[in-house]
Short mmCIF file of C-alpha atoms in Angstrom, two decimals:
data_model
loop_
_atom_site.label_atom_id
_atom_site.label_comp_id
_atom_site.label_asym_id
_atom_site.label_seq_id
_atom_site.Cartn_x
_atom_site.Cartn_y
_atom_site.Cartn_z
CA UNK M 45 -22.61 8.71 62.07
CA UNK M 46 -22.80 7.73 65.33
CA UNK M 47 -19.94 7.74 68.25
CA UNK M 48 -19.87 3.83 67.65
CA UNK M 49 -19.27 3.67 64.42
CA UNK M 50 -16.59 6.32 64.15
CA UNK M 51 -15.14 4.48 67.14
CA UNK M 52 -14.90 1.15 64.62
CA UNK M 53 -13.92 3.24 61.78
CA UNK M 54 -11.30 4.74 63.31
CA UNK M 55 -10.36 0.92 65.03
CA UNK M 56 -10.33 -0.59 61.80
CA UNK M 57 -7.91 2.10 59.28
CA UNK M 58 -5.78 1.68 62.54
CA UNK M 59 -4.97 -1.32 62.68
CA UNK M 60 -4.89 -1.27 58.70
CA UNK M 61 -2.26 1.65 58.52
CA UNK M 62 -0.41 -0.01 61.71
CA UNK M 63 -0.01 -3.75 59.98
CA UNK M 64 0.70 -2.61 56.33
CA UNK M 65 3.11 -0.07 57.61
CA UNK M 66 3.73 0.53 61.33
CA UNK M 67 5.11 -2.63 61.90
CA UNK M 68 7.96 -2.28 59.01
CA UNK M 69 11.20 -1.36 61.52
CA UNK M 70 9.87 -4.26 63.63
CA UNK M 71 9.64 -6.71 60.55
CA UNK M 72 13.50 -4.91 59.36
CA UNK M 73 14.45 -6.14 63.05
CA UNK M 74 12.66 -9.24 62.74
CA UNK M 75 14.52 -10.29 59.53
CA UNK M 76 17.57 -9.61 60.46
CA UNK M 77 17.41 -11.08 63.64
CA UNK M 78 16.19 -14.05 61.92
CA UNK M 79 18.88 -13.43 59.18
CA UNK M 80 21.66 -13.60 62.04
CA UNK M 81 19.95 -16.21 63.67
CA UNK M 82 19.73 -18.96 60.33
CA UNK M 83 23.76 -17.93 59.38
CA UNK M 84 24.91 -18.13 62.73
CA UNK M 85 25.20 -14.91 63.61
CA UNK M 86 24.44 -12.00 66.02
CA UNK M 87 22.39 -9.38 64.17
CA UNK M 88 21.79 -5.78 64.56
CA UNK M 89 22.60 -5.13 68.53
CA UNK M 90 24.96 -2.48 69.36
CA UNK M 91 22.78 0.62 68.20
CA UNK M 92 20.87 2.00 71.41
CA UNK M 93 19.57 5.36 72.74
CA UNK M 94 20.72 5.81 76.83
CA UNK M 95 22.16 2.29 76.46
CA UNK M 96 18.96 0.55 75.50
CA UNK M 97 19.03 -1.25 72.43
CA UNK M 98 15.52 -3.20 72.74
CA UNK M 99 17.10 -6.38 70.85
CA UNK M 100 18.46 -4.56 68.00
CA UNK M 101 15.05 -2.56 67.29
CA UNK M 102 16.63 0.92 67.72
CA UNK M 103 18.98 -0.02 64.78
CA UNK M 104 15.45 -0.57 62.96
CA UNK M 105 14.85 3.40 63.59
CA UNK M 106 17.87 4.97 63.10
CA UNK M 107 17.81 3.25 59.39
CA UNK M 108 14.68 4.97 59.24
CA UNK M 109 15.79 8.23 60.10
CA UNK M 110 18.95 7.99 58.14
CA UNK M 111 16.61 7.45 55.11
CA UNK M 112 14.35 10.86 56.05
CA UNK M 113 17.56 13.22 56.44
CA UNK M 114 19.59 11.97 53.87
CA UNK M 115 19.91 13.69 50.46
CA UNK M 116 17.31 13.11 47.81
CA UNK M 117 19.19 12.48 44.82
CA UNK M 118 17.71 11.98 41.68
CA UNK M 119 20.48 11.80 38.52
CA UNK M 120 20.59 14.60 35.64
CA UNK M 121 19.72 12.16 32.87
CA UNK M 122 16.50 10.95 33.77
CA UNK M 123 13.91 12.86 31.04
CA UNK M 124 10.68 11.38 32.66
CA UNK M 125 10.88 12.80 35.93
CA UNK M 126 7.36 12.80 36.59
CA UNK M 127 7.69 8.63 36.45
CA UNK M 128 10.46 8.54 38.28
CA UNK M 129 8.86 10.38 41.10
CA UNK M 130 5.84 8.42 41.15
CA UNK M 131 6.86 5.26 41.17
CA UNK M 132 7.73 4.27 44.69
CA UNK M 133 4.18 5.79 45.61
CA UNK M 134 2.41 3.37 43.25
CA UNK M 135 4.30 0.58 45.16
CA UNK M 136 3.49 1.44 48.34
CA UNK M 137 -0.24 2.65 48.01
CA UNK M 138 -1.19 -0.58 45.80
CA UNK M 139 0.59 -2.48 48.34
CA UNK M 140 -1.09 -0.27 51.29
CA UNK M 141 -4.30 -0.45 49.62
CA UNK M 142 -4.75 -4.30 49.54
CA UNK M 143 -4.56 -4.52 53.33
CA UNK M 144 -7.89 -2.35 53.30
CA UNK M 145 -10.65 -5.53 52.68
CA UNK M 146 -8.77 -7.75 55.04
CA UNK M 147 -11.39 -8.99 57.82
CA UNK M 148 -9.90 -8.57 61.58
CA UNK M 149 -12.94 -10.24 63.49
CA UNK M 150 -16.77 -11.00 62.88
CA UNK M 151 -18.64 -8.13 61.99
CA UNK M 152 -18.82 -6.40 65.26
CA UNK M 153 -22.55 -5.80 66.25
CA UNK M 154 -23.33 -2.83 69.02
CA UNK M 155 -26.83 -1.29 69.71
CA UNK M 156 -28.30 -3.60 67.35
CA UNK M 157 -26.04 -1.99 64.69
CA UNK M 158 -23.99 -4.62 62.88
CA UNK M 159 -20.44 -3.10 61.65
CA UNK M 160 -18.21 -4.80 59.09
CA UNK M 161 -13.99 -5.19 61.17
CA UNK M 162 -12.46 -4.07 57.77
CA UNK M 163 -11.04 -0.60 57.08
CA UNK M 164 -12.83 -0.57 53.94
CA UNK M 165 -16.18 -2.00 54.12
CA UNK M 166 -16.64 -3.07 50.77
CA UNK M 167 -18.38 -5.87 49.07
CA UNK M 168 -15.46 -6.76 46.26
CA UNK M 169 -13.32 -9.06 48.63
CA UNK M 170 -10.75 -11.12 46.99
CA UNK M 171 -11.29 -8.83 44.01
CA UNK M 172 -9.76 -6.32 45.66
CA UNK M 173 -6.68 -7.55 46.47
CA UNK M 174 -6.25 -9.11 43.38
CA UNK M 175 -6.58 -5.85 41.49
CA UNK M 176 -4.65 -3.91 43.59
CA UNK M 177 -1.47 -6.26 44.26
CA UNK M 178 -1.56 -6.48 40.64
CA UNK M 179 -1.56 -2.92 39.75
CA UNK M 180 1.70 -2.40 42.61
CA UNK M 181 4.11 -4.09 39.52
CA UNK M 182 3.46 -1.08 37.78
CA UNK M 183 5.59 1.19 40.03
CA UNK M 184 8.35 -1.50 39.67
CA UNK M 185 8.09 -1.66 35.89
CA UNK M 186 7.93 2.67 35.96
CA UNK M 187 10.60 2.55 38.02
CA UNK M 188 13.42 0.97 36.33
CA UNK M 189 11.95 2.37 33.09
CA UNK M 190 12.24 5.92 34.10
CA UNK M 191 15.65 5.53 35.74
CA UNK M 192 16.92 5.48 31.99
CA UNK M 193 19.44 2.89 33.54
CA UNK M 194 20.37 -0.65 31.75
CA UNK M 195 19.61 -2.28 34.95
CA UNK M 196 16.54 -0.21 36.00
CA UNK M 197 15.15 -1.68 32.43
CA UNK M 198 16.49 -5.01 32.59
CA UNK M 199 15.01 -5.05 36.12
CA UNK M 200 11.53 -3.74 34.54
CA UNK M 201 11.80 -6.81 31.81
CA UNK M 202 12.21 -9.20 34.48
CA UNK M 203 9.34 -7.50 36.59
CA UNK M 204 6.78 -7.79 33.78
CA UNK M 205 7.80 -11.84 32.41
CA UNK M 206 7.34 -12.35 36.39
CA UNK M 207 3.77 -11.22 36.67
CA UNK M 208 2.48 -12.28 33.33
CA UNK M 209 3.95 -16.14 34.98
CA UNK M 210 2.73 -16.41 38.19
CA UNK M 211 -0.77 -14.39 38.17
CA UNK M 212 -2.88 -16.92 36.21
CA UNK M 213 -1.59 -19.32 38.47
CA UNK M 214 -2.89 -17.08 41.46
CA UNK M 215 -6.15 -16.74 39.84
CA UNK M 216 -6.80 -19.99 39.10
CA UNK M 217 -5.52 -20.67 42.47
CA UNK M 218 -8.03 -18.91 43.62
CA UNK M 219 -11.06 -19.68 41.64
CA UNK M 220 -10.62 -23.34 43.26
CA UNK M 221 -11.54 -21.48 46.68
CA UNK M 222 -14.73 -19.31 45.28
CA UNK M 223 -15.62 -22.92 44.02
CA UNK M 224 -15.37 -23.74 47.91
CA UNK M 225 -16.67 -20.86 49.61
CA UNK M 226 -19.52 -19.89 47.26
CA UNK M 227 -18.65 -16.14 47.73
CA UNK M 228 -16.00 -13.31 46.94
CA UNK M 229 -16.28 -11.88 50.41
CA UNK M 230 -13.49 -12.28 52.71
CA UNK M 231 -15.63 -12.01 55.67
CA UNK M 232 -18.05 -14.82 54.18
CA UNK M 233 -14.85 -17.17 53.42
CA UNK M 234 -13.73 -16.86 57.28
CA UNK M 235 -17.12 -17.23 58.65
CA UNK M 236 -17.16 -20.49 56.65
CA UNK M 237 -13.84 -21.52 58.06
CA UNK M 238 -15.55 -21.47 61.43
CA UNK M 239 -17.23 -24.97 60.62
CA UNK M 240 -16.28 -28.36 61.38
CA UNK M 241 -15.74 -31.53 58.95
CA UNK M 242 -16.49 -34.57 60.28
CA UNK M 243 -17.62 -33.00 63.51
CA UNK M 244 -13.67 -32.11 64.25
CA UNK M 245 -11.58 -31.05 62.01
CA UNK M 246 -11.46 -27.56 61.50
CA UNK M 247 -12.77 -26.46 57.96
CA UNK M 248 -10.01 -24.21 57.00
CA UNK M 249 -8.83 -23.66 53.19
CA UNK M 250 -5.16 -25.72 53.94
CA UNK M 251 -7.44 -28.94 54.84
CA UNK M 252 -9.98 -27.94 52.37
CA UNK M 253 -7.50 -27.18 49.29
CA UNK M 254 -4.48 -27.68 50.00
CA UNK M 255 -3.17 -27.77 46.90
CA UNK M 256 -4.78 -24.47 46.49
CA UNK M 257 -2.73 -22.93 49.73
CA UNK M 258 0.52 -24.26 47.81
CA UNK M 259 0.13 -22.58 44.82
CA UNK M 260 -1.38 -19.48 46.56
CA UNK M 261 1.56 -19.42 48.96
CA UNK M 262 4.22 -19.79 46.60
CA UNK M 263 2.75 -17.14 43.96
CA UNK M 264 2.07 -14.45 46.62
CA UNK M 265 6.12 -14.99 47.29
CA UNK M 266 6.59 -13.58 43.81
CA UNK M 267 3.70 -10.96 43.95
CA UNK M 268 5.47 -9.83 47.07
CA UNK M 269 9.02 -9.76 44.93
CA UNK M 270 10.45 -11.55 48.00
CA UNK M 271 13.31 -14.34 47.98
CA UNK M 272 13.41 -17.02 45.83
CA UNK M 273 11.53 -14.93 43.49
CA UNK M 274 13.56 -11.29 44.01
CA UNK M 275 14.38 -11.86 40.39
CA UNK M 276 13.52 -8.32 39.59
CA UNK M 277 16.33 -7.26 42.05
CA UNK M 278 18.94 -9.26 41.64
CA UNK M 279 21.20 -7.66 43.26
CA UNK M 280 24.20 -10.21 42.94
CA UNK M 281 23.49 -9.91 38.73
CA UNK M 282 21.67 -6.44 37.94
CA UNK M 283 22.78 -4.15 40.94
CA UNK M 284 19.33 -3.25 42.36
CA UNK M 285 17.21 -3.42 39.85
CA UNK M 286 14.35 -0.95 39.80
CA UNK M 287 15.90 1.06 42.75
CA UNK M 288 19.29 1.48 41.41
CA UNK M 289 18.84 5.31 41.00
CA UNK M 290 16.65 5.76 44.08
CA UNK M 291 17.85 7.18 47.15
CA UNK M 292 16.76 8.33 50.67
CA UNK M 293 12.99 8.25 50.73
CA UNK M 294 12.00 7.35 47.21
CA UNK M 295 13.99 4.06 47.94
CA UNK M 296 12.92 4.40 51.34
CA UNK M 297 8.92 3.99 49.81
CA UNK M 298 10.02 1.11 47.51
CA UNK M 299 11.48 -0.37 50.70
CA UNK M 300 7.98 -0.25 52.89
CA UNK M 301 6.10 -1.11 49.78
CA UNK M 302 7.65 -4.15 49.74
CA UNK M 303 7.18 -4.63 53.28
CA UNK M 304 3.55 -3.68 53.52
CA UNK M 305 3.07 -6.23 50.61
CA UNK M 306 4.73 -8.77 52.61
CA UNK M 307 2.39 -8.09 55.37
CA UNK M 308 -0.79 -7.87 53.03
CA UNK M 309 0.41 -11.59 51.15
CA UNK M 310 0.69 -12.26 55.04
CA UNK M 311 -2.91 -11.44 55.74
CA UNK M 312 -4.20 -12.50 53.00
CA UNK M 313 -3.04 -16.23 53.17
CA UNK M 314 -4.51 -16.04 57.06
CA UNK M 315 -7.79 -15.05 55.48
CA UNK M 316 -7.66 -17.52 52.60
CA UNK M 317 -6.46 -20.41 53.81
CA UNK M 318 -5.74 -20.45 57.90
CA UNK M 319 -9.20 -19.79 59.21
CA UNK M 320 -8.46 -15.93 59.43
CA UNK M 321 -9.34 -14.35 62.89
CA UNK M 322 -11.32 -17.57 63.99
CA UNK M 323 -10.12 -19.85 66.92
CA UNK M 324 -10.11 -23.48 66.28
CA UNK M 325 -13.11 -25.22 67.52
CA UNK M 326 -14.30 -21.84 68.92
CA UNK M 327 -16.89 -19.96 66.50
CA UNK M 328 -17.85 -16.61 67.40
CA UNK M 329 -21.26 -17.66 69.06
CA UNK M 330 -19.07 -19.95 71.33
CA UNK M 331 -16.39 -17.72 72.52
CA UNK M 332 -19.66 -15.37 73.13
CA UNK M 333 -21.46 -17.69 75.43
CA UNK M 334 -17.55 -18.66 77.00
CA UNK M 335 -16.42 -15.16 77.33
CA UNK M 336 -15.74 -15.87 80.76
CA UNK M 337 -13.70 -19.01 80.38
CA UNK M 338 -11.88 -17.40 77.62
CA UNK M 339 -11.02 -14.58 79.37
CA UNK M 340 -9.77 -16.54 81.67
CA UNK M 341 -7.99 -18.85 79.69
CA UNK M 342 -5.95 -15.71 78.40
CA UNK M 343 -5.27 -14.41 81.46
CA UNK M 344 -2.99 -17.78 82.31
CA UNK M 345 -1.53 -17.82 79.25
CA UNK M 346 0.01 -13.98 79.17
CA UNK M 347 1.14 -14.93 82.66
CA UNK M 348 3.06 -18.14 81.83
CA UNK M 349 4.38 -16.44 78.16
CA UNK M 350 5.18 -13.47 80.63
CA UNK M 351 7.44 -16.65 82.60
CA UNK M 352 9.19 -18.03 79.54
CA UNK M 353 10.05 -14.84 77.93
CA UNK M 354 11.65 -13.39 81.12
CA UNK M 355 13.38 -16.70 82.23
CA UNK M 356 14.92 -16.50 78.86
CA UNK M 357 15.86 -12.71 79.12
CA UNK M 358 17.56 -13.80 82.90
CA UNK M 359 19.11 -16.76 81.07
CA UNK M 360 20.89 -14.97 78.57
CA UNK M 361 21.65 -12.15 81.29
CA UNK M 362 25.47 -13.00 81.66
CA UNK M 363 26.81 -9.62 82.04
CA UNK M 364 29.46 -9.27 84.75
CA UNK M 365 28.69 -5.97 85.80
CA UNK M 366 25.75 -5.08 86.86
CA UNK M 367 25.71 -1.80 85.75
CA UNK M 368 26.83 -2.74 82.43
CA UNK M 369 23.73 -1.21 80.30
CA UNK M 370 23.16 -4.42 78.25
CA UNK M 371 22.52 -5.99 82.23
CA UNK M 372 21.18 -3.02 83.74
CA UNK M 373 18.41 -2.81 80.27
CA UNK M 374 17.24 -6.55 80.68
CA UNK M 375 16.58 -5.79 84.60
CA UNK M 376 14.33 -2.62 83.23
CA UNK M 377 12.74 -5.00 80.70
CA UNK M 378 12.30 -7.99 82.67
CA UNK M 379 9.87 -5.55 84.80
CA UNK M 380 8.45 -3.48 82.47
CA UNK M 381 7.02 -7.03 80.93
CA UNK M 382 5.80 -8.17 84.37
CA UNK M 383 4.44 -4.66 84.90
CA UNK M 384 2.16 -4.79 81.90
CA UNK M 385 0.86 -8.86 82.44
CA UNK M 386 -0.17 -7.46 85.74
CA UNK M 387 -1.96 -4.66 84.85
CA UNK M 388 -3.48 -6.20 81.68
CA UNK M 389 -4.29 -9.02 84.08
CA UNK M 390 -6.04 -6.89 87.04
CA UNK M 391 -8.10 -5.58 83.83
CA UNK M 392 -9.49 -9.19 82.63
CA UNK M 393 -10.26 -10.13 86.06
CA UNK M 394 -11.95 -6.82 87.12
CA UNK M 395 -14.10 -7.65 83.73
CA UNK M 396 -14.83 -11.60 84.81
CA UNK M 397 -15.44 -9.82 88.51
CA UNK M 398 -17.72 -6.99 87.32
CA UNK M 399 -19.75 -8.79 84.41
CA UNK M 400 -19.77 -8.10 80.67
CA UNK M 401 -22.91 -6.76 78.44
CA UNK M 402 -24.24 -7.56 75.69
CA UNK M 403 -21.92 -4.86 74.06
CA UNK M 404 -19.32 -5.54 76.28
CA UNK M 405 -18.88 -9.41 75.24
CA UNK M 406 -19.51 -8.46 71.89
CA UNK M 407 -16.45 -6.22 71.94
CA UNK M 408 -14.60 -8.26 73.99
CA UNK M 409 -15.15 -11.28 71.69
CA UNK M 410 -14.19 -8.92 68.80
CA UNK M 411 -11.19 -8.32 70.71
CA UNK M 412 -10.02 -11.87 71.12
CA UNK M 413 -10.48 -12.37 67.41
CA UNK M 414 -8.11 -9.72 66.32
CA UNK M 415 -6.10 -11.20 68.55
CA UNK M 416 -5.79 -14.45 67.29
CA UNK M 417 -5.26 -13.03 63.66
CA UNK M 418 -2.55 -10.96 64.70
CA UNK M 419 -1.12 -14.39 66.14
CA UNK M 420 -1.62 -16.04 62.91
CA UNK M 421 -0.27 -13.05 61.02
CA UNK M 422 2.74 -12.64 62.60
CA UNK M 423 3.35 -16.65 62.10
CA UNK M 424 2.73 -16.23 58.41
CA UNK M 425 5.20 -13.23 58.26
CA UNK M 426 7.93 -15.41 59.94
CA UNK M 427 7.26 -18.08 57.32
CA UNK M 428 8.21 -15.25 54.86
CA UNK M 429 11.53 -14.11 56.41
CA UNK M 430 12.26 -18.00 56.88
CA UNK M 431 11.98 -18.86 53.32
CA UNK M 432 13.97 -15.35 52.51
CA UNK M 433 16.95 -16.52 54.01
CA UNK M 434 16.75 -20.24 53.50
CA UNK M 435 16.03 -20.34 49.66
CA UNK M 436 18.45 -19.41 46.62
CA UNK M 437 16.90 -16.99 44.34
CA UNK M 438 15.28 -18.41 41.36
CA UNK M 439 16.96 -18.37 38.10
CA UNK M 440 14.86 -15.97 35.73
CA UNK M 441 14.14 -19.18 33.23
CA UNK M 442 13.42 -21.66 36.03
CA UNK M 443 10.56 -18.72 37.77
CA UNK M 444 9.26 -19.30 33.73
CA UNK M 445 9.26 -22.65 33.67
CA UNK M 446 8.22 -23.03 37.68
CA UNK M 447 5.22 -20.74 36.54
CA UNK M 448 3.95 -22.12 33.36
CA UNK M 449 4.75 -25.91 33.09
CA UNK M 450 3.91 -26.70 36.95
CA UNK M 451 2.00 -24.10 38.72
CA UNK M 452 -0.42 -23.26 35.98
CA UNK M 453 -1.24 -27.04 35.31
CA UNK M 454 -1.99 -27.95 38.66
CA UNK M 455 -4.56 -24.71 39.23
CA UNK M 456 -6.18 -26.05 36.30
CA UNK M 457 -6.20 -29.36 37.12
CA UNK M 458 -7.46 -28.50 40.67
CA UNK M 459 -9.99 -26.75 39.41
CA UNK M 460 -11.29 -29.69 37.75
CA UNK M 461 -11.33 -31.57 40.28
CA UNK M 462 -12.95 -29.08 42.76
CA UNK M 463 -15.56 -28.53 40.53
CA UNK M 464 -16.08 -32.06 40.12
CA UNK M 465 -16.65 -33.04 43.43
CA UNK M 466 -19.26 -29.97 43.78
CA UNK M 467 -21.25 -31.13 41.31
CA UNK M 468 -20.85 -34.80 42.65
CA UNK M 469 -21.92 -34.09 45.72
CA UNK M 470 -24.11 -31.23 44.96
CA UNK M 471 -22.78 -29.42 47.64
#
């Protein structure tokens, strides 16, 4: 292998390993700031290491730690221990495991060698994820089963009526997009989202099927096992559920499981259905022969987020003292932001200054494309937390009834339809 490509490979299981799991004490902060901000309400904000709290993110970390040094206590009754042990690592490498195919930019082409933006460059695409995020249930249903606890196993019943409901709906969900697309490749079903209808409208999967994205959207909420469809938790009627014998990092894994599958439904709806890592009106060969202007374009924006955020910071500055450490840790932020914008900014310029190559604008263009998905991402992960603590959980009859007598209908019926018009138009 050449330096190149184990630069990409490296590139891609990075940002793979960072999204599915890095980012879980900044989504834990992120929902509970949003938490706190929906019920009125502070959130996390007095934990802090030399008087810095970073919004409440330290309080993120020192959960985490707590979790690593606490005691690992399994209970003397359990006979399978083997399943019990496992369990959390099924949930968290299924859930791990479907981030792998997810496309971060066009394939990236250096030296006249193309290279694929996914950690795992494989050819399955959606049938991937599907097999995976169906195979993490298993580590819930293992779980409660080998906790030999009443609510461990009425937790695993739950688990397996909620899968068998919602994942014909998902598949048929998503049959209605290979319809569309023409492929199984992720990569192929983003490039294809880089097109135009009528000249202008961007040809994402929301505009082309949106009935699709609904039924996608609210099935990967229950493949996910988030809120309304946390059924298989219910903690305000069966404890815990599956984790009610789990403690410090076996509940810890089930914890970032759920997480990274969050973050891989995330990414996965971005792919499907919100034009993945491409920008509006701007394909890959036109941010290519733009590079310039893009560049450009970026390097105002940072600047006037860099403005907003640190007005705001200022704004909500109202300490007295000034060398109170909430006041004197905004003044350290407030310039540690500015500090990076400049230096990121010095950086684009020197690159519109000095001129890009061929390689250069490819991997600058690659660049910008990662960025947008991460944009998009982190949008989709909001919608997530939003819905968490807007929507009461789901009565275990009505995620039945949700999942057989309306969502399954309407994937069929929408495949009808989408097939119809194909062979209508003969498109």
């Amino acid at each position: 292998m050449s330096s190149a490509s184990i630069i990409v490979v490296i590139v891609n299981i990075l940002l793979a390993v960072v999204l599915a799991v890095g980012t879980t004490p900044i989504m834990v902060w992120w929902e509970r700031r949003v938490a706190g901000f929906i019920q009125d309400r502070t959130g996390p904000n007095r934990c802090s290491i030399g008087g810095f709290r970073l919004g409440g993110v330290i309080q993120s970390f020192a959960d985490m730690l707590k979790l690593v040094f606490k005691e690992d206590f399994a209970p003397s009754h359990i006979k399978y221990k083997f399943f019990y042990t496992i369990a959390p690592s099924i949930v968290f490498f299924c859930s791990f495991l479907t981030f792998a195919v997810i496309p971060f930019a066009a394939p990236l082409e250096i030296d006249g060698v193309s290279y694929m933006m996914q950690a795992i460059p494989t050819q399955l695409g959606i049938m991937w994820f599907l097999a995976y995020a169906g195979l993490a249930v298993y580590g819930i249903i293992l779980g409660g089963y080998a906790s030999e606890n009443k609510y461990g196993l009425l937790s695993s019943i739950r688990a397996t009526a909620q899968v068998v409901s919602y994942e014909a709906a998902m598949g048929l969900s998503i049959i209605s997009m290979l319809v569309t697309y023409g492929t199984i490749h992720l990569s192929d079903m983003v490039a294809f989202q880089g097109g135009l209808i009528f000249g202008f409208i961007p040809a994402w999967g929301i505009i082309l099927q949106p009935l699709a994205a609904i039924i996608f959207i609210v099935t990967a909420f229950a493949e996910a096992n988030r809120a309304p469809f946390d059924i298989a938790e219910g903690e305000s009627e069966i404890v815990a559920g599956y984790h009610t014998e789990y403690s410090a990092m076996r509940f810890g894994l089930f914890q970032v499981g759920e997480y990274a599958a969050m973050s891989a439904s995330s990414a996965i709806i971005v792919t499907l259905f919100f034009g993945g890592y491409q920008i509006p009106w701007l394909d890959t060969a036109a941010i290519q022969s733009n590079i310039y202007i893009v560049i450009g374009a970026i390097i105002v924006s940072l600047i006037a987020m860099t403005f907003c955020l640190t007005k705001w910071m200022k704004k909500n500055n109202t300490w007295d003292d000034e060398n109170d450490p909430r006041a004197r840790e905004t003044n350290v932020l407030v310039k540690a932001f500015w500090i990076m914008t400049v230096v990121v900014s010095l950086v684009l310029i020197s690159f519109i200054v000095t001129g890009l190559g061929t390689n250069g604008v490819n991997i600058a263009t690659a660049a910008i494309q990662i960025g947008t998905f991460l944009i998009k991402f982190f949008m989709m992960s909001l919608v997530f937390i939003w819905v968490r603590w807007t929507l009461l959980r789901f009565r275990y009859d009505q995620l039945q009834m949700l999942g057989w007598k309306v969502l399954l209908p309407l994937a069929i019926l929408n495949i009808f339809i989408t097939a119809t018009f194909v062979v209508v138009s003969g498109s």
